[in-house]
Coordinates of C-alpha atoms and ligand atoms in Angstrom, one line a residue:
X1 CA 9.4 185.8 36.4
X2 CA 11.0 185.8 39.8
X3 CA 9.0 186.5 42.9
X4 CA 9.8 189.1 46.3
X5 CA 8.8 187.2 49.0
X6 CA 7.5 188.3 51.9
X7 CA 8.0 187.1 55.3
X8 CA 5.9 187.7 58.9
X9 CA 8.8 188.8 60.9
X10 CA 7.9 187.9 64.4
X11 CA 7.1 184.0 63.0
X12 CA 9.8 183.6 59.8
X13 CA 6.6 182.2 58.0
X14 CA 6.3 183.6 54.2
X15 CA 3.4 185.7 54.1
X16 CA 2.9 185.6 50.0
X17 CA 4.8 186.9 47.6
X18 CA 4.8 189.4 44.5
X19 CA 6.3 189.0 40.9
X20 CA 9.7 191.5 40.9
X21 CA 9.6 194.2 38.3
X22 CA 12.8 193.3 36.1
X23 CA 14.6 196.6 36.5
X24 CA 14.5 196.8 32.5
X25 CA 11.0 197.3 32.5
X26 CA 10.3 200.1 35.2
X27 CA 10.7 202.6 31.9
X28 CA 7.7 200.8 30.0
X29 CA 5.5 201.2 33.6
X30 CA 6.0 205.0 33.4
X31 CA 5.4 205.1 29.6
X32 CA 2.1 203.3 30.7
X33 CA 1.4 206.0 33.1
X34 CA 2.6 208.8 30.8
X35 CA 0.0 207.4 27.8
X36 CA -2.9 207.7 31.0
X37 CA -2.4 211.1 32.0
X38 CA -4.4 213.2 29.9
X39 CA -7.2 211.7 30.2
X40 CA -6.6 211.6 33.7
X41 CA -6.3 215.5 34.0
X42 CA -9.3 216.0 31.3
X43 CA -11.0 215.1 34.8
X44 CA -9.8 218.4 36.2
X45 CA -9.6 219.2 39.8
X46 CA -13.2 218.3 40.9
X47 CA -13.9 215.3 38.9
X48 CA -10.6 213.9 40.0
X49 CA -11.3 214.5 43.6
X50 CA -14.8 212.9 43.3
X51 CA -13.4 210.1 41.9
X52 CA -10.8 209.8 44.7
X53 CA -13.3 209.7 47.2
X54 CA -15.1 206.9 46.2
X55 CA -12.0 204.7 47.7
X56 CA -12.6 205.7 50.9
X57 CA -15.7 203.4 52.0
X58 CA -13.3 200.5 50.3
X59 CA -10.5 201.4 52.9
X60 CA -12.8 201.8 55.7
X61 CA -14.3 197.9 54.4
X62 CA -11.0 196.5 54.6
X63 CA -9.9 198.1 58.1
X64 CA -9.7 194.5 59.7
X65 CA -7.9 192.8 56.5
X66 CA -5.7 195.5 56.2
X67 CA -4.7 195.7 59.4
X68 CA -4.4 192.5 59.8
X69 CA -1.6 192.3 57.0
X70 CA 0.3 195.2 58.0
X71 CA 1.0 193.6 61.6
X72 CA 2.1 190.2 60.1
X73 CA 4.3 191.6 57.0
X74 CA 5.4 194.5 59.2
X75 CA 5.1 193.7 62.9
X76 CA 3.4 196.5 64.8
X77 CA 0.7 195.9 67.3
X78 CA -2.7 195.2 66.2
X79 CA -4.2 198.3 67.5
X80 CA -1.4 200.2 65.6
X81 CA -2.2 198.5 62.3
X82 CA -5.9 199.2 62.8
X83 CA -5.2 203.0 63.0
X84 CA -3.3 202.7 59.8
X85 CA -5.9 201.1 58.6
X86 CA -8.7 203.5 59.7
X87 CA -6.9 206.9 58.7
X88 CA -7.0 205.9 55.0
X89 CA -11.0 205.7 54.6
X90 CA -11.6 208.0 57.5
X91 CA -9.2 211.2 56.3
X92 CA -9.4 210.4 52.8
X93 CA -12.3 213.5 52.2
X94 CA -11.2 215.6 54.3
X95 CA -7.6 215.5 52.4
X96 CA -8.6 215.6 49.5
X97 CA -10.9 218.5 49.9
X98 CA -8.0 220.0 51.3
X99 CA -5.8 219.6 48.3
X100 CA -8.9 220.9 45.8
X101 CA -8.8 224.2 48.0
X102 CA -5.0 224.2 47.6
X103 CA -4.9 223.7 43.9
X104 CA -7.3 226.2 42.9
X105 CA -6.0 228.8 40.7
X106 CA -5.0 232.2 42.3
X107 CA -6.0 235.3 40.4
X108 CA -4.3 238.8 40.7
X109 CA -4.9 242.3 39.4
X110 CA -2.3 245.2 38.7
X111 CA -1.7 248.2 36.1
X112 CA -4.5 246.6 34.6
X113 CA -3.3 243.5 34.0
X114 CA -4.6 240.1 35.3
X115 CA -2.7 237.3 36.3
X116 CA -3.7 233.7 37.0
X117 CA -1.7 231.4 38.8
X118 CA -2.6 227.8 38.1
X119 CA -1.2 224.5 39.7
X120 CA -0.8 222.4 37.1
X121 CA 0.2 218.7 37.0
X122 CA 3.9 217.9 36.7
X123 CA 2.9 214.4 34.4
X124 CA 4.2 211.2 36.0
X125 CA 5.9 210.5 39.8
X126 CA 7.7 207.9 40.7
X127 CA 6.7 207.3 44.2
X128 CA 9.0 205.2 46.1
X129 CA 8.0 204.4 49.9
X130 CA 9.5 202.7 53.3
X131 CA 8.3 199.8 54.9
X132 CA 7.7 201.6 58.6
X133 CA 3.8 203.1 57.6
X134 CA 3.4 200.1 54.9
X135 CA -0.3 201.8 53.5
X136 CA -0.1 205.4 55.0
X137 CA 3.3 206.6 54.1
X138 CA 2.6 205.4 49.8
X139 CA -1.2 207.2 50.5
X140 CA 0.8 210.7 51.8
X141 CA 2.9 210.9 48.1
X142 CA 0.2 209.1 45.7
X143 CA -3.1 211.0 46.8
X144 CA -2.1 214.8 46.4
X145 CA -0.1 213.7 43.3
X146 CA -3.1 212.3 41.9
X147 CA -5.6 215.2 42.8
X148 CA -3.2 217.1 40.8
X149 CA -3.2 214.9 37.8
X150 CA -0.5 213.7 37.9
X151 CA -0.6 209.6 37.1
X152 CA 2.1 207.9 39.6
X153 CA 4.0 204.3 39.6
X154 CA 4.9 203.4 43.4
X155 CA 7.4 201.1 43.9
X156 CA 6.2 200.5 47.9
X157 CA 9.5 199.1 50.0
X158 CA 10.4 195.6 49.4
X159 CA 9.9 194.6 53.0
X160 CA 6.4 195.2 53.0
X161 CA 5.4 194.8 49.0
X162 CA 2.0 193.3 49.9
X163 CA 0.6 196.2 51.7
X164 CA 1.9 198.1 49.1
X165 CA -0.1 196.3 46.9
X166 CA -3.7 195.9 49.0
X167 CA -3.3 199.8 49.6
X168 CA -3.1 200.5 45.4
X169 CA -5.1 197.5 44.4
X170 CA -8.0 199.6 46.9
X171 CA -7.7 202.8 45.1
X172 CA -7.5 200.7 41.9
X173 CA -11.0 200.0 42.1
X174 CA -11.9 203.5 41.2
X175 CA -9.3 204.4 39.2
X176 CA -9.2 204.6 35.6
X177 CA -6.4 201.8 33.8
X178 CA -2.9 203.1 34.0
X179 CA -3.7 205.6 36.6
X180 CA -1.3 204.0 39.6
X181 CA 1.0 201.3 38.3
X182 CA 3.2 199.5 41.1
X183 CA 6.3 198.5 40.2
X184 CA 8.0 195.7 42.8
X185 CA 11.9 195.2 43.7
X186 CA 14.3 196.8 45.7
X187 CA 17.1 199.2 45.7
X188 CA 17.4 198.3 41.6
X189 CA 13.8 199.0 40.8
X190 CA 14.2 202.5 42.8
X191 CA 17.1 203.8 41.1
X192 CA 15.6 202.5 37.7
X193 CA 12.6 204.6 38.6
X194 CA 14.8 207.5 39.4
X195 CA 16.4 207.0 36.1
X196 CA 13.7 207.3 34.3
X197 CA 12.0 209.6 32.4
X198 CA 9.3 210.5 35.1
X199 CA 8.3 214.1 35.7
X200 CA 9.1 214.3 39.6
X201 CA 10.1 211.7 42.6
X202 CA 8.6 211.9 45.8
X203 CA 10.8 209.8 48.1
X204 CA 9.9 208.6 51.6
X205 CA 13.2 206.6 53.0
X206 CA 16.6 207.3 54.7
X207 CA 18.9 210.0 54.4
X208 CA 21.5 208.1 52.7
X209 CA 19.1 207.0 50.1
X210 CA 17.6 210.7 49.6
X211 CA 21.1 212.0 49.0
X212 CA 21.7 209.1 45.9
X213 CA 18.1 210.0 44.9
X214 CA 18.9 213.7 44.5
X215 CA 22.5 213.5 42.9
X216 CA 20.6 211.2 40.4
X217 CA 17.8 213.7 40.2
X218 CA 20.1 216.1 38.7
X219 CA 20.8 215.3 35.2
X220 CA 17.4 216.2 34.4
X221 CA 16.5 218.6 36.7
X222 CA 13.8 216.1 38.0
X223 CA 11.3 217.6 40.7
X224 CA 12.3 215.9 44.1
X225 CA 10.4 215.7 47.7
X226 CA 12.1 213.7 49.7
X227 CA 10.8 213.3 53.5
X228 CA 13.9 211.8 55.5
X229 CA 15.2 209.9 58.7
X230 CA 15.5 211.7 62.2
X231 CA 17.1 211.9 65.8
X232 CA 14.5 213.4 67.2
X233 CA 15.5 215.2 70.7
X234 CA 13.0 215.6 73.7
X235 CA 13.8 218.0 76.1
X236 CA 12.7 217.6 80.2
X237 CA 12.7 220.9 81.9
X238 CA 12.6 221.5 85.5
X239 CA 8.7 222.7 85.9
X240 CA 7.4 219.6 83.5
X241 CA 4.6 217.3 84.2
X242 CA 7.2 214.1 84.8
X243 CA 4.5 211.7 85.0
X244 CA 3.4 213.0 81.3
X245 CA 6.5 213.4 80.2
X246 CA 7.6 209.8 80.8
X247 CA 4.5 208.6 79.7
X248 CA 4.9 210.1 75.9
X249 CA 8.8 209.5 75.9
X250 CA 7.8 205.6 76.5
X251 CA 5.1 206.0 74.2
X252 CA 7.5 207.8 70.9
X253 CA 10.9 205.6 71.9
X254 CA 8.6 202.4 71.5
X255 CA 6.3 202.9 69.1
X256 CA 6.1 200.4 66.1
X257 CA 9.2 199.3 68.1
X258 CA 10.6 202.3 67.7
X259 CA 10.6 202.4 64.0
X260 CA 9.2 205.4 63.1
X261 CA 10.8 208.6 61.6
X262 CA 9.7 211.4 64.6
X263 CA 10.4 208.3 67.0
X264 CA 12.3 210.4 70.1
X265 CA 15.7 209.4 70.0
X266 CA 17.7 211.2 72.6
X267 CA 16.0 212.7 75.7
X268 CA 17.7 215.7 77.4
X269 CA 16.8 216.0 81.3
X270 CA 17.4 218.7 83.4
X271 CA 19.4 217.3 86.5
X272 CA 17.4 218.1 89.0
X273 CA 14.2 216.0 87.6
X274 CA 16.4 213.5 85.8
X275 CA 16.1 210.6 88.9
X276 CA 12.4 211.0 88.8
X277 CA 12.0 211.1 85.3
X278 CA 14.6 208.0 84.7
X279 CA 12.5 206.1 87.4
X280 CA 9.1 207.0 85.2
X281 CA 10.2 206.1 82.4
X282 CA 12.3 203.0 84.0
X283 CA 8.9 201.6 85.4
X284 CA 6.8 202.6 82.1
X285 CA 9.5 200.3 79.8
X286 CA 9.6 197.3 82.3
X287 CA 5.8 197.2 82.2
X288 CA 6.0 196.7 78.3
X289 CA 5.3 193.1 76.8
X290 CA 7.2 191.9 73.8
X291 CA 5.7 189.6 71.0
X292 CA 3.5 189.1 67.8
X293 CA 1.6 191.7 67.4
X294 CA -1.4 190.1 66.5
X295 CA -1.7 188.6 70.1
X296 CA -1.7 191.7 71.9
X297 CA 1.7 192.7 72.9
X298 CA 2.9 196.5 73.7
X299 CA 5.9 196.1 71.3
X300 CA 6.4 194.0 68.1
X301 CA 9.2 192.3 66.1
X302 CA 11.6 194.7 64.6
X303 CA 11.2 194.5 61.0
X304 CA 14.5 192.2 60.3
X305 CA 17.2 191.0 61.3
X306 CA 20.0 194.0 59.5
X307 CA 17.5 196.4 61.3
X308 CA 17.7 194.6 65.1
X309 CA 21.7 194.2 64.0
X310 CA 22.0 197.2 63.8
X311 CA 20.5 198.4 67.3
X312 CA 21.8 196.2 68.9
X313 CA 25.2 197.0 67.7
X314 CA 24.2 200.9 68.5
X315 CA 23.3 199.8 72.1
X316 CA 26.3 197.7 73.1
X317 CA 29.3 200.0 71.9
X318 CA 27.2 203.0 74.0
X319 CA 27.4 200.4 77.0
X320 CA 30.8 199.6 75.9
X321 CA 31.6 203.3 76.2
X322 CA 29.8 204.1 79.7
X323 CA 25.4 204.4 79.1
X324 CA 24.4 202.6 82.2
X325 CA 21.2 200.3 81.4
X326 CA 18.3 201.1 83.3
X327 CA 16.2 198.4 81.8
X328 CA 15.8 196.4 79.0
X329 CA 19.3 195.0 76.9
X330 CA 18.3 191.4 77.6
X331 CA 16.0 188.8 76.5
X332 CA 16.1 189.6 73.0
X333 CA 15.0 186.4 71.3
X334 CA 14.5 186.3 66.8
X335 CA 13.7 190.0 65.8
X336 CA 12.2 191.0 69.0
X337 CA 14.5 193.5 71.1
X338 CA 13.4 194.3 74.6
X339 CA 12.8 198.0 75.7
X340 CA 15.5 199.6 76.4
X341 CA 16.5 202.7 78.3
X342 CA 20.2 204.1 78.3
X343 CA 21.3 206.8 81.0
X344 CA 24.2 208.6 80.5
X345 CA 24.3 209.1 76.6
X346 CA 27.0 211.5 74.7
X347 CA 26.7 212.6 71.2
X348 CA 30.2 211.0 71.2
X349 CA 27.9 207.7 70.6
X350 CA 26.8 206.4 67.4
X351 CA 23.4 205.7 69.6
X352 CA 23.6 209.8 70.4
X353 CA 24.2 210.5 67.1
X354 CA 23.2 208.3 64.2
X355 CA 19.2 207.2 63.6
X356 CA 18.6 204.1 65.7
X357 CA 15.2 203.5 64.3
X358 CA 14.7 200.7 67.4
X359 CA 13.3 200.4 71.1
X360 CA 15.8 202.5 73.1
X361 CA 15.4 205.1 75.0
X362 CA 18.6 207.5 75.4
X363 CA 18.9 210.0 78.4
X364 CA 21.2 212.6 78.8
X365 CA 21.1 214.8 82.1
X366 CA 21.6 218.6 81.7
X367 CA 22.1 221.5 84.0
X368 CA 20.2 224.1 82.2
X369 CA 17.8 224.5 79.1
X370 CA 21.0 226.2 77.4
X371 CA 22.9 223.4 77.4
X372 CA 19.4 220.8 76.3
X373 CA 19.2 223.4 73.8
X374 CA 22.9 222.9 72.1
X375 CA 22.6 219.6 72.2
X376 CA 19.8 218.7 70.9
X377 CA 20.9 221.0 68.1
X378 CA 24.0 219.1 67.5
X379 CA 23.1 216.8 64.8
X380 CA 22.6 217.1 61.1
X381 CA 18.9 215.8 61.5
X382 CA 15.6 218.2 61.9
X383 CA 12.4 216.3 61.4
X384 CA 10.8 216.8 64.8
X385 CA 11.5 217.7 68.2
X386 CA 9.1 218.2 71.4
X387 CA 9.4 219.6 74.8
X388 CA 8.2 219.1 78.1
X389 CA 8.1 222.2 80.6
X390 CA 5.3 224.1 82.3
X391 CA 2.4 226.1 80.1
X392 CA 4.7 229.4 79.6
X393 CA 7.2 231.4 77.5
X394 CA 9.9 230.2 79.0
X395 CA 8.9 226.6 77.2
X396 CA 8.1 228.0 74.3
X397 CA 11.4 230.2 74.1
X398 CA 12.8 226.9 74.9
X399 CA 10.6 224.9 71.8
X400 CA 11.5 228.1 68.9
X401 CA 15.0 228.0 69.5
X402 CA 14.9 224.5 68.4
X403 CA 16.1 223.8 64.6
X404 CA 14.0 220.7 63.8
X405 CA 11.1 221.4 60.9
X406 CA 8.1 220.2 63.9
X407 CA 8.3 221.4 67.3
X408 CA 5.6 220.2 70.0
X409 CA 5.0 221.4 73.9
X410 CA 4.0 219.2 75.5
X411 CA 2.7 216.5 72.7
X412 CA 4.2 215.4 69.6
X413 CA 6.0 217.0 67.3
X414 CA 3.4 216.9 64.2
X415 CA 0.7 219.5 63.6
X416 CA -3.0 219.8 63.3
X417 CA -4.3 218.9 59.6
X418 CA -3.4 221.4 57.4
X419 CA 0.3 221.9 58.6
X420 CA 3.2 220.8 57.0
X421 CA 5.1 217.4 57.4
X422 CA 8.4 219.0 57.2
X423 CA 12.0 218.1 58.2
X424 CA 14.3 221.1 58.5
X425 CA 18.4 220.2 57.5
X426 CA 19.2 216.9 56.3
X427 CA 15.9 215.2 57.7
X428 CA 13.8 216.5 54.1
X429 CA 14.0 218.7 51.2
X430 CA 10.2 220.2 50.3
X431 CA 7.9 218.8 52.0
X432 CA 4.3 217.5 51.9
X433 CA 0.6 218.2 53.6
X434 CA -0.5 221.9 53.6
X435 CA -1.3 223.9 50.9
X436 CA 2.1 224.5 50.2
X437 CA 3.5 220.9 50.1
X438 CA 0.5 220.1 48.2
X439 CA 1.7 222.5 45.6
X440 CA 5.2 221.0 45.6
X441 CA 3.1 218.1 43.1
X442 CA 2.7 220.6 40.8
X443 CA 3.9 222.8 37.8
X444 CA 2.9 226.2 38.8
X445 CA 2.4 228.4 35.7
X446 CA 1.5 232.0 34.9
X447 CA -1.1 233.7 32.6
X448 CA -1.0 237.1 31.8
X449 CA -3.7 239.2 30.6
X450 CA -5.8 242.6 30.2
X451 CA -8.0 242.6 32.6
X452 CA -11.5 242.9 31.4
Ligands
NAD501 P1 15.3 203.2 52.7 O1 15.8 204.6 52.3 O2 16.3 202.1 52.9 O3 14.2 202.7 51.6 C1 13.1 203.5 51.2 C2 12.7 203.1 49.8 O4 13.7 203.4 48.9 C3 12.5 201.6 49.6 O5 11.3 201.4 48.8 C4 13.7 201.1 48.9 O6 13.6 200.0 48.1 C5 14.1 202.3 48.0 N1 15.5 202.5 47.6 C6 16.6 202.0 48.3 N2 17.7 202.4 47.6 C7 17.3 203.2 46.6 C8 18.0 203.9 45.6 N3 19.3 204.0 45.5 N4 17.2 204.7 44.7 C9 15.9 204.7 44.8 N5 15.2 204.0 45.7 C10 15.9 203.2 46.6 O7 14.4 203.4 54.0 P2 13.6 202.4 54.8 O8 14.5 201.5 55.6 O9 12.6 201.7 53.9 O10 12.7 203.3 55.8 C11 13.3 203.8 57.0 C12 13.7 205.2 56.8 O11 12.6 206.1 56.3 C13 14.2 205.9 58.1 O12 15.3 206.6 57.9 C14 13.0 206.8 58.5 O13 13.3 207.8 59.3 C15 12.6 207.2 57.1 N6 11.2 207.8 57.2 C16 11.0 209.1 57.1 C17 9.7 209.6 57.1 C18 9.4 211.1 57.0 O14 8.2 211.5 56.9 N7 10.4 211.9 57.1 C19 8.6 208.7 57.3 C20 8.8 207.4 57.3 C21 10.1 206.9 57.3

């Protein structure tokens, strides 16, 4: 059997390795998890949930191993890792007493008649995951599938196959056999998953790959969630606090090296703060160390070599075409790219336009919130978008004209627990979290009766 290696990539050392799942054999993993399922969902709601929560003092155990893995198969800070780590012990009741609550049946009375709305499970997903949240993004699509009864087979990406593992070999030590199968490969072992006879996929990933996934989708009418790529825009308005301002756009531009979905990606600045902002944020990204991030460093690797390619690419032909540099676009060494912030940014530019998914920050100045408005609209992307202006309407006016799924003021873009994680346009289609993503696992089905 041939093996997926994976390698650290801030050293180039193999990390371990994991047998591939021959493509051929994907189909026998979800008959497998097919064959579990009833007695799975014989567990119902509650007993599934109990059982569920038992993982969570395994998680919170392994906090220190786990996090230790992520940052060298993945590359993020330490202190990123460990909050990974954490938030899969630590939220694990609270979400799935969440889920429970959302899952319950709904009862309704008319003309004397009584309906009951139950959330059933769909049978098997097929979860496929990226590499950029290695154990949190497979936990968001495998734990409300399986309070739902559904059984799952994650294929985790193929950068990051040993977290994908540790995180299911965890919940594994609760689980009945057959319950979560991992399946290991690449693009083949995902489309073979697609192609098979599973109930629904719930895809974490790019665009381009949620498109193929849906067209596929299609033949059988499979149930899809797919949770897509971004360009997130921030927008700077005149009464902001520019100290706080520059401190969170340096904070979401170089984040896991900028390698996250909400990451902000284009910053609009109204002109007559834009040289104090730039300057902010200037200073912020100069102060920024680059290296493993298991010694400490502010930024890590980026995760290989197509993926620092391709910023790099994205960054010189903006140059090319007139961003002026204000720091950063030197001293990249292996996979590490230096911090990078770009004034002067069009949409004209694949960097204005296109997901980076790297450590640059791009500026645009504006004269008015009209114009931040229109162009941070002009894009086919929606995941998240934030805004930085004094506590009043005007901001707010400002934040709900926006057409991205998660809007913040003054934070980040995501809610409190118990919203939605949802992309508006091409950036998702359904969506997860909240009682009506958690639904979206789910066959919902009516009963009809006198009521008595
Ligand atoms: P990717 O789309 O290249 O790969 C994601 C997964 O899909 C991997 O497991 C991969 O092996 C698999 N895959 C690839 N081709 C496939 C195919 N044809 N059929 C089925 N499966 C296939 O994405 P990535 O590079 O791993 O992750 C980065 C992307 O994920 C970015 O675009 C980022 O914005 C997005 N993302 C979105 C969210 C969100 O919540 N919206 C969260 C994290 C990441």
């Amino acid at each position: 059997m041939s093996c997926l290696p994976s390698v650290n990539p801030a050293t180039g050392e193999v990390v371990g390795e994991v047998p591939i799942t021959p493509a051929d054999d994907v189909q026998a993993a979800v008959d497998r998890a097919r064959a579990a399922q009833p007695a799975w969902d014989a567990l119902g709601l509650d007993g599934r949930a109990e059982v569920l929560k038992r993982a969570a003092p395994i998680f919170t155990d392994r906090v220190e191993a786990h996090a230790e893995l992520m940052t060298r198969e993945q590359g993020k800070p330490l202190k990123e890792s460990t909050a990974e780590a954490r938030g899969l012990g630590s939220g694990l009741e609270r979400e799935v007493d969440e889920i429970v609550e959302a899952l319950r049946p709904d009862v309704m009375e008319s003309g004397g008649y009584r309906s009951t709305v139950y959330h059933d499970p769909l049978g098997v997903v097929g979860a496929i995951t990226p590499w950029n949240f290695p154990m949190s993004m497979p936990n968001w699509l495998v734990i409300p599938s399986l309070i739902a009864g559904n059984t799952v087979v994650l294929k985790p990406s193929e950068e990051t196959p040993l977290c994908g593992q540790a995180y299911a070999d965890a919940l594994n030590e609760v689980l009945p056999e057959g319950v979560l199968t991992v399946v290991h490969g690449a693009d083949d072992q995902g489309k073979a998953l697609v192609q098979s006879d599973v109930d629904m996929i719930a895809f974490t990933g790019s665009r381009e790959v949620g498109k193929h996934i849906m067209r596929e989708a299609s033949g059988t009418l499979k149930r899809v969630v797919l949770e897509l790529g971004g360009k997130d825009p921030m927008i700077v308005l005149e009464d902001a606090d520019l100290a706080k301002a520059a401190k969170f756009a340096a904070f979401n531009s170089f984040r896991n090296c900028g390698q996250v979905c909400v990451s902000t990606e284009r910053i609009f600045v109204m002109d007559s703060v834009a040289d104090d902002f730039e300057a902010a944020l200037t200073d912020l990204a100069s102060a920024m160390t680059v290296g493993n991030g298991l010694e400490g460093a502010d930024v890590g690797p980026m995760v290989n070599a197509g993926q620092r390619d391709h910023v790099l690419r994205q960054v010189d032909a903006a140059v090319a075409d007139g961003a002026k540099v204000l720091v950063g676009h030197e001293g990249h060494r292996d996979n590490f790219v230096t911090p990078t912030v770009l004034s002067g940014v069009t949409s004209q530019m694949d960097i204005g336009s296109s997901e980076t998914f790297g450590p640059v920050a791009c500026v645009t100045r504006v004269a008015d919130a009209d114009e931040a408005v229109t162009l941070a609209n002009d894009t086919v992307f929606g995941l998240g978008a934030v805004v930085f202006g004094g506590a009043n309407e005007r901001t707010e006016g400002v934040a709900r004209r926006l057409t991205a799924g998660m809007i913040g003021i003054n934070r980040s873009a995501g809610g409190v627990p118990g919203t939605p994680w949802v992309g508006a346009r091409e950036s998702g289609f359904g969506y997860h979290k909240s009682k009506d993503g958690h639904r979206q696992f789910t066959q919902t089905r009516v009963l009809t009766q006198e009521a008595r």
